Short mmCIF file of C-alpha atoms in Angstrom, two decimals:
data_model
loop_
_atom_site.label_atom_id
_atom_site.label_comp_id
_atom_site.label_asym_id
_atom_site.label_seq_id
_atom_site.Cartn_x
_atom_site.Cartn_y
_atom_site.Cartn_z
CA HIS V 1 -146.02 30.28 53.76
CA GLU V 2 -143.39 29.60 56.43
CA GLU V 3 -142.06 33.13 56.04
CA GLU V 4 -145.54 34.53 56.50
CA LYS V 5 -146.08 32.46 59.61
CA LYS V 6 -142.79 33.67 60.99
CA MET V 7 -143.67 37.29 60.37
CA ARG V 8 -147.13 36.84 61.93
CA ALA V 9 -145.60 35.25 65.03
CA THR V 10 -143.14 38.13 65.32
CA GLU V 11 -145.99 40.64 65.01
CA LEU V 12 -147.98 38.89 67.70
CA VAL V 13 -144.99 38.97 70.03
CA ALA V 14 -144.61 42.70 69.44
CA LEU V 15 -148.32 43.29 70.15
CA ALA V 16 -148.27 41.17 73.27
CA ASP V 17 -145.16 42.95 74.59
CA THR V 18 -146.74 46.35 73.91
CA ILE V 19 -150.03 45.46 75.61
CA LYS V 20 -148.17 44.00 78.57
CA VAL V 21 -146.20 47.20 79.08
CA LEU V 22 -149.21 49.52 78.66
CA ASN V 23 -151.36 47.46 81.05
CA ASP V 24 -148.66 47.42 83.73
CA ASP V 25 -149.71 48.99 87.08
CA ASP V 26 -146.76 51.34 87.07
CA ALA V 27 -147.61 52.49 83.53
CA LEU V 28 -151.27 53.12 84.50
CA GLU V 29 -150.20 55.07 87.57
CA LEU V 30 -147.91 57.14 85.40
CA PHE V 31 -150.73 57.86 82.92
CA LYS V 32 -152.93 59.09 85.78
CA LYS V 33 -150.28 61.58 86.83
CA THR V 34 -149.43 62.78 83.36
CA LEU V 35 -153.06 62.93 82.09
CA PRO V 36 -155.01 64.31 85.09
CA ASN V 37 -158.00 65.73 83.14
CA ALA V 38 -158.94 62.52 81.52
CA GLY V 39 -161.75 60.40 82.92
CA ALA V 40 -161.58 56.79 83.73
CA SER V 41 -162.52 54.31 81.10
CA LEU V 42 -162.33 50.65 80.50
CA VAL V 43 -160.14 49.12 77.81
CA GLN V 44 -160.79 45.56 77.11
CA VAL V 45 -157.97 43.80 75.40
CA GLU V 46 -159.21 40.60 73.92
CA VAL V 47 -156.87 38.00 72.68
CA ARG V 48 -158.46 34.71 72.21
CA SER V 49 -156.90 31.67 73.83
CA ALA V 50 -156.88 29.76 70.56
CA SER V 51 -155.00 32.55 68.87
CA GLN V 52 -152.52 32.70 71.75
CA GLN V 53 -151.95 28.97 71.52
CA SER V 54 -151.35 29.04 67.81
CA HIS V 55 -149.03 31.99 68.10
CA ALA V 56 -147.06 30.36 70.96
CA ILE V 57 -146.80 27.07 69.05
CA ALA V 58 -145.59 28.97 65.97
CA ILE V 59 -142.87 30.59 68.08
CA LEU V 60 -141.89 27.28 69.64
CA ARG V 61 -141.84 25.53 66.30
CA GLY V 62 -138.68 27.37 65.30
CA ALA V 63 -137.00 26.38 68.52
CA MET V 64 -138.16 22.79 68.09
CA ALA V 65 -136.65 22.69 64.61
CA ALA V 66 -133.28 23.77 65.97
CA SER V 67 -133.41 21.64 69.13
CA LYS V 68 -134.76 18.14 69.53
CA LYS V 69 -135.38 18.47 73.24
CA PRO V 70 -138.39 16.52 74.56
CA GLU V 71 -139.27 19.41 76.91
CA LEU V 72 -140.23 21.55 73.90
CA ASP V 73 -142.39 18.74 72.61
CA LEU V 74 -144.11 18.51 75.99
CA ILE V 75 -144.80 22.26 76.04
CA ALA V 76 -146.16 22.13 72.50
CA LEU V 77 -148.29 19.14 73.42
CA ALA V 78 -149.61 20.99 76.47
CA LEU V 79 -150.47 24.02 74.33
CA ARG V 80 -152.41 21.88 71.91
CA GLY V 81 -154.33 20.27 74.74
CA LYS V 82 -157.25 21.84 76.54
CA ALA V 83 -156.81 20.46 80.01
CA THR V 84 -153.68 22.42 80.91
CA GLY V 85 -153.95 26.10 81.66
CA PHE V 86 -151.50 28.76 80.65
CA GLU V 87 -150.16 29.03 84.19
CA LYS V 88 -148.78 25.50 84.12
CA ILE V 89 -147.39 25.96 80.62
CA ILE V 90 -145.72 29.21 81.65
CA LYS V 91 -144.29 27.34 84.65
CA MET V 92 -142.93 24.68 82.26
CA ILE V 93 -141.41 27.45 80.10
CA ASP V 94 -139.80 29.09 83.16
CA ASP V 95 -138.36 25.75 84.25
CA MET V 96 -137.01 25.09 80.80
CA VAL V 97 -135.47 28.58 80.55
CA ALA V 98 -133.87 28.03 83.96
CA ASN V 99 -132.60 24.65 82.81
CA LEU V 100 -131.15 26.21 79.65
CA LYS V 101 -129.42 28.79 81.79
CA LYS V 102 -128.08 26.05 84.04
CA GLU V 103 -126.85 24.10 81.02
CA GLN V 104 -125.09 27.18 79.70
CA GLN V 105 -123.50 27.75 83.06
CA GLY V 106 -122.31 24.14 82.96
CA ASP V 107 -120.82 24.68 79.50
CA ASP V 108 -119.20 27.90 80.68
CA ALA V 109 -117.65 26.14 83.67
CA LYS V 110 -116.59 23.20 81.52
CA LYS V 111 -115.04 25.54 78.95
CA GLU V 112 -113.16 27.41 81.65
CA TYR V 113 -112.00 24.11 83.17
CA CYS V 114 -110.89 22.70 79.80
CA GLU V 115 -109.03 25.82 78.78
CA GLY V 116 -107.39 26.11 82.20
CA GLN V 117 -106.37 22.45 82.32
CA MET V 118 -105.09 22.55 78.75
CA ASP V 119 -103.04 25.65 79.49
CA GLN V 120 -101.65 24.05 82.65
CA GLY V 121 -100.97 20.81 80.79
CA GLU V 122 -99.19 22.59 77.95
CA ASP V 123 -97.16 24.68 80.40
CA LYS V 124 -96.20 21.55 82.33
CA LYS V 125 -95.37 19.73 79.10
CA LYS V 126 -93.11 22.57 77.97
CA ALA V 127 -91.41 22.67 81.38
CA LEU V 128 -90.84 18.91 81.25
CA GLU V 129 -89.49 19.17 77.71
CA LEU V 130 -87.11 21.90 78.87
CA SER V 131 -86.08 19.69 81.80
CA LEU V 132 -85.47 16.79 79.41
CA SER V 133 -83.38 19.03 77.19
CA ASP V 134 -81.36 20.20 80.21
CA SER V 135 -80.91 16.59 81.34
CA GLU V 136 -79.68 15.54 77.90
CA SER V 137 -77.20 18.42 77.88
CA ALA V 138 -76.04 17.59 81.41
CA ILE V 139 -75.70 13.88 80.56
CA SER V 140 -73.71 14.68 77.43
CA GLU V 141 -71.47 17.06 79.38
CA MET V 142 -70.89 14.57 82.20
CA GLU V 143 -70.15 11.74 79.77
CA GLY V 144 -67.58 13.99 78.09
CA ALA V 145 -66.09 14.87 81.49
CA ILE V 146 -65.88 11.19 82.44
CA GLY V 147 -64.11 10.46 79.15
CA SER V 148 -61.66 13.29 79.83
CA PHE V 149 -61.03 12.04 83.37
CA LYS V 150 -60.44 8.54 82.03
CA GLU V 151 -57.96 9.79 79.42
CA ASP V 152 -56.18 11.96 82.01
CA ILE V 153 -55.92 9.06 84.46
CA GLU V 154 -54.60 6.73 81.77
CA GLY V 155 -52.06 9.36 80.71
CA LEU V 156 -50.94 9.95 84.28
CA GLU V 157 -50.64 6.22 84.99
CA ALA V 158 -48.64 5.75 81.79
CA GLY V 159 -46.43 8.66 82.85
CA LEU V 160 -45.90 7.07 86.27
CA LYS V 161 -44.89 3.80 84.65
CA ALA V 162 -42.48 5.61 82.35
CA LEU V 163 -41.13 7.56 85.32
CA ASP V 164 -40.61 4.37 87.33
CA LYS V 165 -38.85 2.81 84.35
CA ALA V 166 -36.63 5.86 83.92
CA VAL V 167 -35.81 5.84 87.65
CA ALA V 168 -34.96 2.14 87.50
CA GLU V 169 -32.75 2.69 84.44
CA ALA V 170 -31.07 5.68 86.08
CA THR V 171 -30.47 3.61 89.21
CA GLU V 172 -28.93 0.80 87.22
CA GLN V 173 -26.78 3.30 85.32
CA ARG V 174 -25.73 4.92 88.61
CA LYS V 175 -24.78 1.54 90.01
CA ALA V 176 -22.79 0.72 86.89
CA ASP V 177 -21.05 4.12 86.92
CA ASN V 178 -20.30 3.77 90.63
CA ALA V 179 -18.94 0.27 90.09
CA ALA V 180 -16.77 1.59 87.23
CA TYR V 181 -15.59 4.42 89.51
CA LYS V 182 -14.72 2.01 92.31
CA GLU V 183 -12.94 -0.27 89.86
CA LEU V 184 -11.02 2.74 88.49
CA MET V 185 -10.01 3.86 91.95
CA THR V 186 -9.07 0.34 92.96
CA ASN V 187 -7.05 -0.35 89.83
CA ASN V 188 -5.36 3.04 89.87
CA GLY V 189 -4.64 2.59 93.54
CA LEU V 190 -3.06 -0.80 92.84
CA ALA V 191 -1.15 0.67 89.88
CA LYS V 192 0.19 3.43 92.15
CA GLU V 193 1.23 0.83 94.72
CA VAL V 194 3.01 -1.21 92.04
CA LEU V 195 4.71 1.91 90.68
CA GLY V 196 5.61 2.96 94.22
CA TRP V 197 7.10 -0.48 94.88
CA ALA V 198 9.05 -0.30 91.63
CA LYS V 199 10.29 3.21 92.46
CA ASN V 200 11.32 2.11 95.92
CA ARG V 201 13.11 -0.91 94.48
CA LEU V 202 14.98 1.34 92.05
CA ASN V 203 15.81 3.74 94.86
CA LYS V 204 17.27 0.82 96.78
CA PHE V 205 19.79 0.39 94.04
CA TYR V 206 20.21 3.85 92.54
CA ALA V 207 19.42 6.03 95.55
CA PRO V 208 19.75 4.01 98.73
CA ALA V 209 19.11 7.12 100.79
CA LEU V 210 15.56 7.28 99.42
CA TYR V 211 14.89 3.56 99.88
CA LYS V 212 12.22 2.64 102.39
CA PRO V 213 12.70 -0.88 103.74
CA PRO V 214 9.61 -2.91 104.49
CA PRO V 215 8.61 -3.06 108.16
CA LYS V 216 10.15 -5.89 110.15
CA THR V 217 7.84 -8.71 111.08
CA GLU V 218 7.99 -9.64 114.73
CA LEU V 219 7.41 -13.26 115.70
CA SER V 220 4.69 -14.08 118.06
CA SER V 221 5.47 -15.84 121.31
CA GLN V 222 4.22 -19.11 119.88
CA ASP V 223 6.42 -18.73 116.79
CA ARG V 224 9.40 -17.96 118.99
CA ILE V 225 8.80 -21.19 120.95
CA VAL V 226 8.66 -23.14 117.70
CA VAL V 227 11.89 -21.60 116.51
CA SER V 228 13.64 -22.17 119.83
CA MET V 229 12.75 -25.81 119.70
CA GLY V 230 14.32 -26.13 116.25
CA GLY V 231 11.12 -26.15 114.34
CA THR V 232 10.20 -24.33 111.20
CA LEU V 233 7.56 -21.65 110.66
CA THR V 234 5.08 -21.41 107.90
CA THR V 235 5.34 -17.83 106.77
CA THR V 236 3.34 -15.92 104.23
CA LEU V 237 5.46 -14.86 101.31
CA PRO V 238 4.49 -11.81 99.33
CA GLY V 239 2.08 -12.67 96.55
CA GLY V 240 -0.07 -10.54 94.29
CA ILE V 241 1.44 -8.72 91.33
CA ALA V 242 4.90 -10.15 90.58
CA GLY V 243 5.29 -11.35 94.14
CA THR V 244 5.11 -7.83 95.53
CA GLY V 245 2.16 -8.60 97.79
CA ILE V 246 0.15 -5.92 96.05
CA GLY V 247 -3.38 -6.83 95.09
CA ALA V 248 -3.44 -10.47 96.13
CA ALA V 249 -3.31 -12.71 99.18
CA ALA V 250 0.08 -13.80 100.34
CA ALA V 251 1.18 -17.37 99.77
CA LEU V 252 2.42 -19.66 102.49
CA VAL V 253 6.09 -20.62 102.35
CA GLN V 254 8.40 -22.58 104.58
CA VAL V 255 11.28 -20.62 106.08
CA ALA V 256 14.00 -21.98 108.28
CA ALA V 257 13.71 -21.14 111.94
CA HIS V 258 17.41 -20.40 112.50
CA SER V 259 18.24 -18.88 109.11
CA GLN V 260 19.35 -15.32 109.29
CA ARG V 261 18.94 -12.99 106.48
CA ARG V 262 22.09 -11.21 105.75
CA ARG V 263 22.62 -8.74 103.08
CA GLU V 264 25.70 -10.01 101.36
CA ALA V 265 27.75 -7.61 99.23
CA THR V 266 27.62 -8.02 95.57
CA PRO V 267 30.35 -10.47 94.64
CA PRO V 268 33.11 -8.96 92.65
CA PRO V 269 32.97 -9.45 88.95
CA PRO V 270 34.90 -12.22 87.33
CA GLU V 271 38.51 -11.54 86.71
CA THR V 272 37.96 -11.40 83.02
CA PHE V 273 35.57 -8.39 83.30
CA ALA V 274 36.17 -4.93 84.56
CA ALA V 275 34.59 -3.79 87.80
CA TYR V 276 30.75 -3.30 87.64
CA SER V 277 29.51 0.27 87.76
CA THR V 278 25.88 1.49 88.10
CA ARG V 279 24.14 3.62 85.52
CA GLY V 280 22.74 6.30 87.80
CA GLU V 281 21.52 8.62 85.06
CA GLU V 282 19.37 5.95 83.42
CA GLY V 283 18.01 4.87 86.79
CA ARG V 284 17.00 8.38 87.68
CA GLY V 285 15.24 8.63 84.28
CA ALA V 286 13.27 5.48 85.03
CA ILE V 287 12.30 6.81 88.43
CA ALA V 288 11.18 10.11 86.85
CA MET V 289 9.08 8.14 84.37
CA ILE V 290 7.46 6.30 87.28
CA ASP V 291 6.76 9.62 89.02
CA LEU V 292 5.12 10.90 85.82
CA LEU V 293 2.94 7.81 85.57
CA MET V 294 1.91 8.15 89.20
CA LYS V 295 0.96 11.81 88.61
CA ASP V 296 -1.20 10.73 85.66
CA LEU V 297 -2.90 8.17 87.86
CA ASP V 298 -3.50 10.78 90.58
CA LYS V 299 -4.99 13.13 88.01
CA GLU V 300 -7.25 10.44 86.61
CA MET V 301 -8.35 9.49 90.11
CA SER V 302 -9.08 13.14 91.00
CA GLU V 303 -11.12 13.57 87.84
CA GLY V 304 -12.94 10.32 88.50
CA GLU V 305 -13.72 11.42 92.05
CA VAL V 306 -15.13 14.74 90.82
CA MET V 307 -17.16 13.02 88.13
CA GLU V 308 -18.46 10.50 90.65
CA LYS V 309 -19.44 13.25 93.05
CA ASP V 310 -21.26 15.20 90.31
CA ALA V 311 -22.95 12.05 89.00
CA GLN V 312 -24.11 11.12 92.49
CA ALA V 313 -25.47 14.65 93.05
CA ASP V 314 -27.28 14.55 89.70
CA TYR V 315 -28.69 11.15 90.55
CA GLU V 316 -29.90 12.30 93.95
CA LYS V 317 -31.52 15.37 92.36
CA LEU V 318 -33.14 13.15 89.74
CA MET V 319 -34.46 10.88 92.47
CA GLY V 320 -35.85 13.86 94.39
CA ASP V 321 -37.52 15.36 91.31
CA ALA V 322 -38.89 11.95 90.34
CA ALA V 323 -40.25 11.39 93.82
CA ALA V 324 -41.91 14.82 93.83
CA LYS V 325 -43.39 14.26 90.37
CA ARG V 326 -44.59 10.82 91.34
CA ALA V 327 -46.27 12.20 94.45
CA THR V 328 -47.92 15.00 92.43
CA ASP V 329 -49.07 12.70 89.63
CA SER V 330 -50.26 10.06 92.10
CA LYS V 331 -52.32 12.71 93.88
CA SER V 332 -53.69 13.86 90.52
CA VAL V 333 -54.67 10.27 89.71
CA THR V 334 -56.41 9.97 93.07
CA ASP V 335 -58.21 13.31 92.69
CA LYS V 336 -59.29 12.62 89.12
CA ALA V 337 -60.44 9.13 90.05
CA ALA V 338 -62.54 10.62 92.86
CA ALA V 339 -63.92 13.30 90.51
CA LYS V 340 -64.66 10.62 87.92
CA ALA V 341 -66.51 8.54 90.54
CA ASP V 342 -68.52 11.60 91.66
CA THR V 343 -69.36 12.47 88.06
CA GLU V 344 -70.43 8.88 87.35
CA GLU V 345 -72.68 9.00 90.41
CA ALA V 346 -74.13 12.32 89.28
CA LEU V 347 -74.57 10.87 85.78
CA GLU V 348 -76.59 7.96 87.12
CA ALA V 349 -78.72 10.35 89.18
CA GLU V 350 -79.30 12.54 86.11
CA LYS V 351 -80.24 9.49 84.04
CA ASP V 352 -82.72 8.45 86.74
CA LYS V 353 -84.10 11.99 86.76
CA LYS V 354 -84.41 11.96 82.98
CA ALA V 355 -86.21 8.61 83.09
CA ALA V 356 -88.65 9.94 85.71
CA THR V 357 -89.14 13.15 83.72
CA THR V 358 -89.73 11.15 80.54
CA LYS V 359 -92.32 9.07 82.33
CA GLU V 360 -94.01 12.19 83.68
CA HIS V 361 -93.85 13.80 80.23
CA MET V 362 -95.58 10.78 78.71
CA ALA V 363 -98.25 10.88 81.43
CA THR V 364 -98.76 14.60 80.82
CA ALA V 365 -99.06 14.07 77.07
CA LYS V 366 -101.57 11.30 77.72
CA TYR V 367 -103.53 13.58 80.05
CA ILE V 368 -103.55 16.35 77.43
CA ALA V 369 -104.79 13.84 74.86
CA SER V 370 -107.60 12.82 77.23
CA LEU V 371 -108.45 16.50 77.72
CA HIS V 372 -108.71 16.90 73.96
CA GLN V 373 -111.01 13.89 73.79
CA GLU V 374 -113.12 15.36 76.56
CA CYS V 375 -113.07 19.02 75.57
CA ASP V 376 -112.44 19.42 71.85
CA TRP V 377 -116.09 18.87 70.91
CA LEU V 378 -117.31 21.34 73.51
CA LEU V 379 -114.72 23.97 72.59
CA GLN V 380 -115.44 23.52 68.90
CA TYR V 381 -119.20 23.86 69.24
CA TYR V 382 -119.34 26.10 72.32
CA ASN V 383 -120.38 29.23 70.44
CA ALA V 384 -122.94 27.32 68.36
CA ARG V 385 -124.41 25.69 71.47
CA LYS V 386 -124.53 29.01 73.27
CA ALA V 387 -126.21 30.68 70.30
CA ALA V 388 -128.72 27.83 70.06
CA ARG V 389 -129.56 28.08 73.75
CA THR V 390 -129.89 31.85 73.47
CA SER V 391 -132.24 31.45 70.52
CA GLU V 392 -134.19 28.73 72.31
CA SER V 393 -134.47 30.82 75.45
CA GLU V 394 -135.64 33.83 73.44
CA SER V 395 -138.27 31.69 71.74
CA LEU V 396 -139.49 30.40 75.08
CA VAL V 397 -139.55 33.93 76.54
CA ASN V 398 -141.49 35.15 73.51
CA ALA V 399 -143.95 32.28 73.80
CA LYS V 400 -144.38 33.08 77.47
CA ALA V 401 -145.01 36.73 76.59
CA VAL V 402 -147.71 35.70 74.16
CA LEU V 403 -149.32 33.49 76.74
CA SER V 404 -148.96 36.15 79.44
CA GLY V 405 -151.16 38.53 77.39
CA ALA V 406 -154.22 36.52 78.51
CA ASP V 407 -153.61 37.44 82.13
CA TYR V 408 -154.70 41.07 81.64
CA ASP V 409 -158.48 41.47 80.85
CA LEU V 410 -159.88 44.77 82.11
CA LEU V 411 -157.71 47.68 83.05
CA GLN V 412 -159.09 50.98 84.25
CA LEU V 413 -157.14 53.94 82.90
CA SER V 414 -157.65 57.62 83.51
CA SER V 415 -160.39 59.24 81.39
CA SER V 416 -157.86 61.42 79.61
CA SER V 417 -156.00 58.38 78.47
CA SER V 418 -159.15 56.75 77.14
CA SER V 419 -158.97 58.47 73.86
CA SER V 420 -155.22 58.34 73.39
CA ILE V 421 -154.87 54.74 74.56
CA GLY V 422 -157.92 53.75 72.53
CA HIS V 423 -156.48 55.31 69.43
CA PHE V 424 -153.13 53.64 70.15
CA LEU V 425 -154.64 50.22 70.81
CA ALA V 426 -157.18 50.27 67.97
CA PRO V 427 -154.72 49.30 65.27
CA LEU V 428 -153.27 46.72 67.63
CA ARG V 429 -156.72 45.15 68.07
CA ARG V 430 -157.25 45.07 64.34
CA ALA V 431 -153.85 43.57 63.83
CA SER V 432 -154.54 40.94 66.44
#
């Protein structure tokens, strides 16, 4: 039964559309020009109002089943009533079709907005995720650089401490070596003086011509006054090594003011012994031995002087190299400390940037989620809603077409069209 009703409604729509087109003023004018020999006649198309109402309601019933809009119920109620004319109902249909069009435009705009905002949100989210990834890489790189700077600074500072220790040890060693050199030179010098004194003493006996007497000591005016008055002088006797005055302070001795030092000849030997004779050959051998010892001392002193000079030069070079290295390493420590501080500052800035980006990323994700809440239903059912509106609009247009058939009662056509139009409309009348 429902299928039959649907088919009947479709047939009525086709008939109404056909009659509407054939009764149009432009169509009639065209028939007059194309059928000039025909006479004018009257064609009365009769479609009863009750039939139109039932057909329109049948068309609307399908739309009402698909849509639960109260406007359709109002139109159906108006069609069933007798007080409202077709003009008002057609006006209601036009308004509803316009409203459906407006609703579709709203859905279209909303769909475009949702898709655009979602695309922008996703693009922004991806850009923020890329920025977060870059920040993480930069933070990791800067943390590694700071660790490297820290290790380098610690290594340089340890090297400076080791360098300072080595310099201090080298300085102490240089002082000890220099002290040993000075002691060597002093001792060798004293040994040479002692040997020289001994050689001179031997020369006094074995080779008087080579003997060098000590310089005479002249009395001061005060000492001369003391002596002239019969007093005694406190004189300094030779001290040091074996009383030679070498290597030690002289001692104070009492000497007589009027005593004269005379070199007395060696007393003759006792009568029981033969006359004393010197052993010149043995004396000269002893003197030669002293000369040999003095040459050894000179050689040792020369070697010591050369070694001291070389050691001092090496020490000064070491101090210069150490000073240059310390200056270079100290500058490196300063530069790396500054670079470390700059990197730490940049790291904090990058961390702040990452925190801000993370916050923005969360806000963007939240916004995208709200867009899904707002738009997912529309995007999911957009095509279905559009199809439903299209179907509803078509039903309303068809109902309007059925109702519009009552607006055309008597149309005068050319006489030549009377027969052809009559024959064409006859089956339509029977069908209706």
